[in-house]
Each structure stands twice: as structure tokens, then as C-alpha cells.
Amino acid sequence: MMSCARAALTTRASQICPTSRARNLVRAHDSAKRGMSRRPLLLGGVAGVTARLGSGFAANAVEAAPEKGSTAVGGDAPAAVMSPAVALVASLVPGQKLANGAFQVVSVERVPEYSVAVAELVHVKTGARWMHCGADDGNNVFNVAFRTTPTDDRGVAHILEHTALCGSEKYPIRDPFFNMLRRSLSTFMNAMTAADYTCYPFATMNTTDYFNLLGVYLDAAFFPKLSYEDFLQEGHRLEFASKEDSKTELTLKGVVFNEMKGAMGSQSARFSRALSAELFPTSTYHHNSGGDPVAIPDLTHDDLLKFHATHYHPSNARFYTYGDLPLEATLLKTEELALARFDKLDVSFLEVADEKRFTSKQQRVEVNVPTDAVVPDQNKQTTVSRAYLMVNQIKEPDAGLENFALVVASDLLLSGPQAYFHESLLESGLGSGFAPGTGYSSSRRETSFAVGLKGVAAEDVPTVERKIEETLHKIAKDGFPRERVDAVMHQVELSAARVSTNFGLGVAFGAMGTWVHGGDGLRPLRTPQNAAKLQLALDADPQFWQKLFKKRFVDNPHEVTVVGVPDAEYDAKLEAAEKAKVAAIASGLSEEKKKRIVTEAIDLVTSQDAPQDAAVLPTLKVAEAVPREIKKWNSDVSRTLVSGTIKKPVQIDAQPTNGVTYVNVVFDMSDLPDRLTPYLDLFADFVTELGTKQRNYKDLAQYEKLISGGIGAGVDTRQSLDGVGATEVFLSMSGSALDRNVSDTLDLMTEIATGANWLGESDRVGLLLSRRAASAGSGVASNGMQYAKAFATSTISPESELDYRTAGLPHVAMLQRLAREKKGGVAEVEKALSEIAAFTLTSDKVSRLRVACVPGDAVEIAVAGLEKFLGKLPAGGAAAGKETTVTDSLAAFKPNPSRAFISVPQQTNYCAAAYKTVDYQHADSAPLYLLGHALSSAYLHREVREKGGAYGGGASASPVEGIFAMSSYRDPNTTATIEAFEKAAVWASVAGNLTPEILEEAHLKAFKAIDAPLAPSGRGASLFTNMMDDASRQTFRDRLLDCTVEQMRVCATKYLVNQTPALAIVGAPANVDKMRKAGYLILNAEGIEIKEEVVA
């Protein structure tokens, strides 16, 4: 797990099938830059639970570019002409000197499967290692990483990561990092603390921007200020409730302190941490690199300085670059700005020791964990997991093959209803879902596998353990059927063929887990090779899987079993312990020490309020860096699909999708009876989960995996861009496949749309409801900001209210009820879903279709398949009659801005304020969008994060939805943050506060989002999903570029000041009394009002 110090402003590209909760301006604008995108990678991480292999073999797999021919797994790479960037790297030879002799080439390797060439170099003077991946991709990446090996839970690596970005030798102002976020067009900027390394990556498509950021990043990493004041702000500090009054209550504050309170505030986080600590009892992985809030206050500023001196040295550094920029220029600049000032340092003492392997089975370990916010069954709250330590990726000779084989095995064990542990554990009814941490993890130098259940009755723990052992022994005896392995390999091939945008970052993150320890830096690029090796190994040895499982599971003594025992008072006890600790400190304070705390607090605020000369930082100029013209995708909307008497419009987006075809069918749901609205998300999620008339759900999942990249559905709304027309509510059904499998995939889509088993799969529906209820209940705390914003916006917008009913707290409450009612709940859901299918899945309700693929035959094959699909759909569906429809409900909506506090077991808060504004085509929409960026950077960051201690805070405008929102994340405050939101609006309305410089920075932040790289499969999606044509997009872009400071100020006055915002806070139970007195409606995690107890 990585702990991210900074909120990256990378924006995901448009999806073919967006979900309603994910709608935003960037998707709506269907934006992209000039650069070529590349293919996604299969990286180390946690595989097998979170997604199908095709959508990312690992949890941290990312997507990225070249629009070249795909290579089947195990096949030869196609011959291709190398681009100049690739050819330049491929021409290097070992021993060659670069950058005036400062660097020496160690190795060079071409990777034709990904159309890249990789060179590894060493800095002669310091021994720093450098890997450059030359590619025909303008989204250039830089990353510098340091091996950081914590020996305790005080979070020194994490706090250093934060503090290093708070000013440096060349840029001594407060927080150059956040200043650069708004002075750059970066496609990615962040800093991250992993379990054993810390890295500082960025990506950009602008050459000037690249070298601007390079200078800032190098100075931050190697020459940071690390001032005491910054340590107090980012790490931890003692502060009186009233900063200048030592008679008020003493408190603990700090950005990382509060971040980790939030990060460790869930049952999932606490259990996963305990599992890791037990599996690694002696190595650095035993400790929480992010820091445990209990231990963070013990870290001193001197500890921080010493850690930087020993760890942030070139001799302990790994540099990585990627893209089409010449390597030599980056090497020269890095030598000039940083490396020339260092000599070699012996860093052998930082090497991570191998974990001492157990020689015998260990006793079961019990740990206390928080309860989930909402629990369907109070008698089933225990979590149990078995974990195994596996491959040493640095020292074992066959690590590459075995690691890949275990990733494949994890998918076969865990992914989909046909998976082995799905059958033995989930279908047993012993638990509500897989335990936190389930899956195969290869992100550390020694890999691991864990599997277990949550929502277990305490007395059933031994049964769960037995079923885990029986399942693993079964594989050790029988192995895996080859056809199941082939289905996984098909997903590997698909993943290698998919084109998207962040290939370079994927390599950066995938390499570090082993490279920082001296292992193979090209690990993330070895997937096709390892897949071919595995196929050969399976051909050569029919007992391959049996031997692997016997070695890594059955005969592996390094295993642990951890049982999480729920404690309803867990968070309250932590809070009480913290208060007691602070009270003990307060009782022992001398007057001199009290004065020092007061002085430090005043000095910190003075520093935070002091004007900063940001002019010392480099910046781009909007006039030079941002084109006025939109990027056009030339979608073809002239064609009509004809199937018999059925005629429907189809949009063709002929794009370089690298041999993968994407299809999308939209069904209008606007006249659906409104009583069925609460079940819409269940319908979309279950569409491929229940089997069909031809196949049971397990066979369906296996076949889907064998021929396609996945078939799915989502419910969304399309709002009128001019605010006049009615909102369309629709179901979007989508699929993707390699071009050779498109016909089969569309036949399968037809089979699902016309023959899904909405009735008759009661056991399956019951299992799905149980898992969904448990997942929703456990996710309320960790998704607090999303729930707070959703609650607030639902009271001022009919579309948001629809979203909230289908996926907000009412949905959480409904799921718990359905799970508790068991058979009655299943029957209710089956009836509702079958009704929705009858209303929706007909040819009459199809409103439009889309194909995205390479030009030529692929288009015609997809069109023919969609015409066949249309012809197989029933012609007419059910009618709502006199019932209230979804459209009726939207039209009848009356805004009533909320003022609510949702009490959820945790230690931090999530605050939201929302305002209804104007439609997309309104002249004020563009200034409001810029105002959101301006308020985030120029006001809320300082007030909510730096002063308030929240991990994050900002403002945003959603032009398509007509919503302006402010929010905070992992926030120690409640009403103080709401007051900061109100003051932000007033501040923006006062002439002179918003300046041309702030507007310029807001423009850069806006266009880095709007012009973010877009995968070929998403080009044209905004036209299809939102009816946003080129003229609309161009008008909005012109208004952004022509916006003035005065327009922003007027919009703040008009839409924010003296308006009644919708307010919602998801927060700690300790705040209930205070919030009730402040006039807030108090709700529990299911959205049910908590009445005040009346004492007789």
C-alpha cells in the first residue's frame, strides 16, 4: 500500500460506460493531448480480488500507449520500425559514457512487445542508478525513489516525504509542490511512501514544464529546508484549543497525524496492517511506514533530519525516466542541479534483510479491530485470514516465472464465481466476503498470498481455516484445468493490447518494488516473456501446478492465521487514550513550556499567512502553453443500424485501439416506474452475475473471460446542456474484445440481454446481496467524503438525488435490510430486477449505440454484430401506466438544502458544502469552474489543510451538473471547516483578493484536467454520453480562456455569498452532541435519524 502525501491532479480518461457517481467535467469534455497512449502493464501488487485480470492484473496496474499491432502471449513480437526515441536508446552500448562522463551505460534491452527500449546507467561518482525507457510517447515521466526502511511505527519516512516538499534551498518559499500544481500542465504530480521506498514522480507532455518540474523535484528531494515549522505543520504538534490561551484544552494536530487517523480508521486497514505485521515479524515490513497515530507523536525533528541525511542520498537513489525526450538533456540537468554536489556514501546498512522464515506452523493470532460502520448480522463480525510468505524476488533464481505463475494462480483462486475460493469460502455462507488483504502481493521484495473471510461467526473460524487448507490441498493434488489457465492468458493478451495513457508511470511504479533492492528493474515489462515461459512450463510438466502449490502452500511453514475480533469501542478507546496522553503532558507542562507551545502556534500561523514570493518558481504561460482550439475526434454520427423494421443511430469512432473493439448500447430508462429506482445499481451490477438460459453463472463467467475483455452495465443520467430539456436516465451496456472475438462477444451480450436469469437463482442473489451489504457497510467510513458530498448535493439537485437513492446511504440501509431478511429480501430483489429487465431490455428502449475500434473491417464486423443484437431483443416492453416514473420524480423534485451530520465510527471527519449554480451552456459556467480551482489553491489549501490540519480540502465546480462544492478530507474539524467554506466565498467576492496571477494559475489547473491524455477508446465518448458536440466544447473553452478576474468575483458574489449551501459532514461519534447543538440533523451510517436521548 502506498501512502500518498499529495493529492494528484491526474484525471482519468473518459470511460465508455460511465457510472453516475463518476460524472465530471473532464469526462464530459472528452479531452486529450497530442501524445500517443500506450498499452497497459501487468504489474506486481495485489492480484485476484479487486478486478478481473483483463482490467489490471494487479491493483496498481495502470494503462498507457502505442498504437501498434498487439502480440499474442507466447507469440513472436511483430517487426516494427523503431521510433527515433526508441532507436536512440537501443543504439546505446554497455560501457558508453554519457553526460560528459558523469554516467555510464550498464545494460541496454529492447522490449518489442511494448515498443520500447530500456537502458540502465550508473552515476559514476555516487553510484546512483538510472533507468530510462525510450518510447514514442510524449507523456514524459520522471521519478526518483529512495529505499526507506522504517524500524518503528512513528512514520518518519512518510512525514519526511511531506516535509521535503515544503520548501528547499533554491525554492525557500512555503510549499513549492502545491504551488507547482497550479503553475504546470503536469498529467501527474505526487509523492508516495511505500512499505520500503519513497518516490517522487511526475509526468507532463510539455517539454518546458518537464524541466521546470525536474528542477523543483530535485531540489526538494536533495536539498529540502526541513524546517521545524514545517515539521510541526506536516507531522505533529501540540496546540491549545485557542492558540494563544494556554488555559484552554491541549490538543494534538498535524497533517500526517490526521491523515493516518483516517487511513487507519477502518476495520480493513487495521486488519491488513496486523496481517502484515504477523507475516513479517522481524523485517522492515513489520512496521507501518505511513505511521501509526499512536506512535507518530514520538517522532522528533532531529529524527527526521537524520533519516534524510542517511536515506535521501544519490547512493541510495533510483532514477527513472520515460518518454520521447532525449535522455542526455535530463542527465546533464540532473548532474548540474544535484548529483555533482555529492560523493559516494556506503548505504549497505539500509539493505532490507530477508524475513526470517518460520520452521514450523504458527499459532493463531487474535487482534482487536474496529467494527464496521454498518453490520448486517451482529453475530457475525469476526475476520479470519491465512497468509503465506512466498517468493524472494531478489535472490531466487526462478523468481520471475514463479511470481507470474502465482499471480495467475491467485486469479484462478479468487476472481469470479468459478474461482476455487469463491466456491469453498463465499458459497459456504460462513462469511460475507473475502477478508481484507486477500490476494497475491508482489509489491515487496518477498511476495505473499493471503485468503480469508470477513463477517464470520466466532465459532466458525476453525471451519474457515479447514476449508482454506482443503482448497489448497485440492490444487496441490489436481492442479488447474488448462482451459481455465487459457482464459487467464487471454486476459493477459487483452491487457497487453489495450491502449490507454499512463504506461510510463506504470513501469515506474512496477519497477521500484524490486529495483530499489538491486533486483530486476524491467520486471513490469517481463509479462509477455513470463507468460510464454509459463505456457512452456505447463507443456513440459503436467504436474507444474501441483509442485508449485506443494512448495508454496502445503509444505510452506511460513504461514500465519490472524483473527480480527471486533471491538465496538475501538475508536473511542483510541480517542480516550489520546486525550489521556495529552492530558498527562498538559499536567506536567511548565509555564515556560506552555509559552513555547503558544509561541510555536503563533509563529506557525504567521508563517502560513505570510505572503510568499512564488515568482521564484518556474511557471508556464497560458498564452504559450494552452491551445485555443479543442481536440476534435471526428466521430461519424451519420450511420443508422437497421435490423428489420428497427432503426437506431450508431456513432462510429474509428481510432487506433490496437486490435481491441469497444461497443456500447444505451437503453432509455426515463419512463421506468420510480418505485424501482432503488434497485437500479443492483440491476446493472447483477446483469452478468446470474447466468443465462444457456449457461449457469459459473460457466458464463468462465466463457466471458475466455472471449472478451468483460461485459458490464451502468446507470447514468444525461442532463440538458442548456438547462431546458428533460434529463435522460439510461442503462449503458458495454463490452470489449480483441477484434477476432467481437462477433462471439456480441452474441454473448445478446444472450445476457435476452436471457439473464433474473428469476430462479435465489442462492446466488442471496450471496451477492450479502457480499454487497457487507462491502457497503464497511465502506461508509473510508468513503466519507463521497458520502458527504452525495448527501449534500442530493438535497439541491434532482439528478444527484437520484444518484443518492441508488448508491448513497439509503442504498446502504436497503442492502442491510435485504441481507437481514434473507429469503424475503432475495424474493423482493428478484421481482424488482425482472421488472426492470422487462421495462428496459427491449429494442424500443435502445436510444443509441457506439463502436470504437480501428478503421476498416473491424468497424463493419462490430456494426453487423450490433444489428444482430438489435434484432434479437424483444420489440416491446412493459409500460408504467399511471405509475409515477423516474422522469416524473425528477420533475417533482424540490430543493431543500441539508444541514446534516452522519455519525460513523472513525476518528476524523469529512465536510461538504454544495451550491446549485447554472447549466453548462450558461455564460457563468466557465468562470465558476475556474473559481473552484482558484479557491482551492489560493484560500482553502491554506485554511483547511495547513492551518486546520486536514489531509485535504478544496473546491470544485461541475458545469454539466451545475453544482459548486467545497469539501475536506480526513479533517480533525467540523464547524470550523464549514466556517472556512463560508469565509472562502466572501474572500473571493472582495475586490483585489482574486488576482490575475491566481486566474492564470486557475487556467493551468483547469486545462491540465481538460486536456489530460485520453485513450483512443474514449475519444468521442462525451458526444455519445452527454451529446456534447464540438461547438459546445469550443464555446466552453473560449469562455474559460477569455474569463476575467472580475467575472470570477461576480460569480462568487452571485452564487456563493449569502446563499444557503447544502451542508453534510460524515464524522466521528464524539462530535454528535456538538453538532446537534449547532442545529445539525444527526444521522447514523444508514442515514437514519438518531434522536436525542431524553433523561427523565
Coordinates of N, CA and C in Angstrom, one line a residue, residues 380 384 417 419-434 451-457 460-468 470-471 697-698 763-764 766-768 770-771 822:
K380 N -22.1 -12.0 13.5 CA -21.1 -12.4 12.5 C -20.2 -11.2 12.1
V384 N -11.1 -13.6 9.6 CA -10.1 -14.5 9.7 C -9.3 -14.7 8.4
P417 N -17.1 -16.1 -10.0 CA -17.8 -17.1 -9.3 C -17.3 -18.6 -9.6
A419 N -14.2 -19.3 -9.5 CA -12.9 -19.4 -8.8 C -13.0 -20.4 -7.6
Y420 N -11.9 -21.0 -7.2 CA -11.9 -22.1 -6.2 C -12.4 -21.6 -4.9
F421 N -11.8 -20.5 -4.4 CA -12.2 -20.0 -3.1 C -13.6 -19.3 -3.1
H422 N -14.0 -18.9 -4.3 CA -15.4 -18.5 -4.3 C -16.3 -19.6 -4.0
E423 N -16.0 -20.8 -4.5 CA -16.9 -22.0 -4.2 C -16.7 -22.4 -2.8
S424 N -15.5 -22.6 -2.3 CA -15.3 -23.2 -1.0 C -15.6 -22.2 0.2
L425 N -15.3 -20.9 0.0 CA -15.5 -20.0 1.1 C -16.8 -19.1 0.9
L426 N -16.9 -18.4 -0.2 CA -18.0 -17.5 -0.3 C -19.4 -18.2 -0.4
E427 N -19.4 -19.3 -1.1 CA -20.7 -20.0 -1.3 C -21.0 -20.9 -0.1
S428 N -20.1 -21.0 0.9 CA -20.3 -21.7 2.1 C -21.3 -21.0 3.0
G429 N -21.4 -19.7 2.9 CA -22.3 -18.9 3.8 C -21.6 -18.6 5.1
L430 N -20.3 -19.0 5.2 CA -19.6 -18.8 6.5 C -19.3 -17.3 6.8
G431 N -19.2 -16.5 5.7 CA -18.8 -15.1 5.8 C -19.5 -14.3 4.8
S432 N -19.3 -13.0 4.9 CA -20.0 -12.1 4.0 C -19.1 -11.6 2.8
G433 N -17.8 -12.0 2.8 CA -17.0 -11.6 1.7 C -15.5 -11.9 2.1
F434 N -14.6 -11.8 1.1 CA -13.2 -12.0 1.4 C -12.7 -11.1 2.4
V451 N -5.7 -15.3 2.2 CA -7.1 -15.5 1.8 C -7.8 -15.8 3.1
G452 N -9.0 -15.3 3.2 CA -9.9 -15.5 4.4 C -11.2 -14.9 4.2
L453 N -12.0 -14.8 5.2 CA -13.4 -14.3 5.2 C -13.6 -13.2 6.3
K454 N -14.5 -12.3 6.0 CA -14.9 -11.4 7.0 C -16.4 -11.7 7.2
G455 N -17.0 -11.1 8.3 CA -18.4 -11.4 8.6 C -18.6 -12.8 9.0
V456 N -17.7 -13.3 9.8 CA -17.7 -14.7 10.3 C -18.2 -14.8 11.7
A457 N -18.9 -15.8 12.1 CA -19.3 -16.1 13.5 C -18.0 -16.6 14.1
D460 N -17.2 -20.2 13.9 CA -16.9 -20.8 12.6 C -15.5 -20.6 12.1
V461 N -14.6 -19.9 12.9 CA -13.3 -19.7 12.5 C -12.5 -20.9 12.1
P462 N -12.6 -22.0 13.0 CA -11.9 -23.2 12.6 C -12.4 -23.8 11.3
T463 N -13.6 -23.7 11.0 CA -14.2 -24.2 9.8 C -13.6 -23.5 8.6
V464 N -13.5 -22.2 8.7 CA -12.9 -21.4 7.6 C -11.5 -21.8 7.4
E465 N -10.7 -22.0 8.4 CA -9.3 -22.4 8.3 C -9.3 -23.8 7.6
R466 N -10.2 -24.7 8.0 CA -10.2 -26.0 7.3 C -10.5 -25.9 5.9
K467 N -11.4 -25.1 5.5 CA -11.8 -25.0 4.1 C -10.6 -24.4 3.2
I468 N -9.9 -23.5 3.8 CA -8.7 -22.9 3.1 C -7.7 -24.0 2.9
E470 N -8.2 -27.3 2.8 CA -8.7 -28.3 1.8 C -8.6 -27.8 0.4
T471 N -8.9 -26.5 0.2 CA -8.9 -26.0 -1.2 C -7.5 -26.0 -1.7
Y697 N -24.2 -19.4 -14.0 CA -23.4 -18.2 -13.8 C -21.9 -18.5 -13.8
K698 N -21.5 -19.7 -13.4 CA -20.1 -20.0 -13.4 C -19.6 -20.2 -14.8
D763 N -30.2 -18.6 -4.5 CA -29.0 -18.7 -3.7 C -27.9 -17.7 -4.1
R764 N -27.8 -17.6 -5.4 CA -26.8 -16.7 -6.0 C -27.1 -15.3 -5.6
G766 N -28.8 -14.2 -3.1 CA -28.6 -14.1 -1.7 C -27.1 -13.8 -1.3
L767 N -26.3 -14.6 -2.0 CA -24.8 -14.4 -1.8 C -24.4 -13.0 -2.3
L768 N -24.8 -12.6 -3.4 CA -24.4 -11.3 -3.9 C -24.9 -10.2 -3.0
S770 N -25.5 -10.4 0.2 CA -24.8 -10.5 1.5 C -23.4 -9.8 1.3
R771 N -22.7 -10.1 0.2 CA -21.4 -9.5 -0.1 C -21.5 -8.0 -0.3
K822 N -33.1 -12.1 4.4 CA -32.7 -13.3 3.7 C -33.7 -13.7 2.5

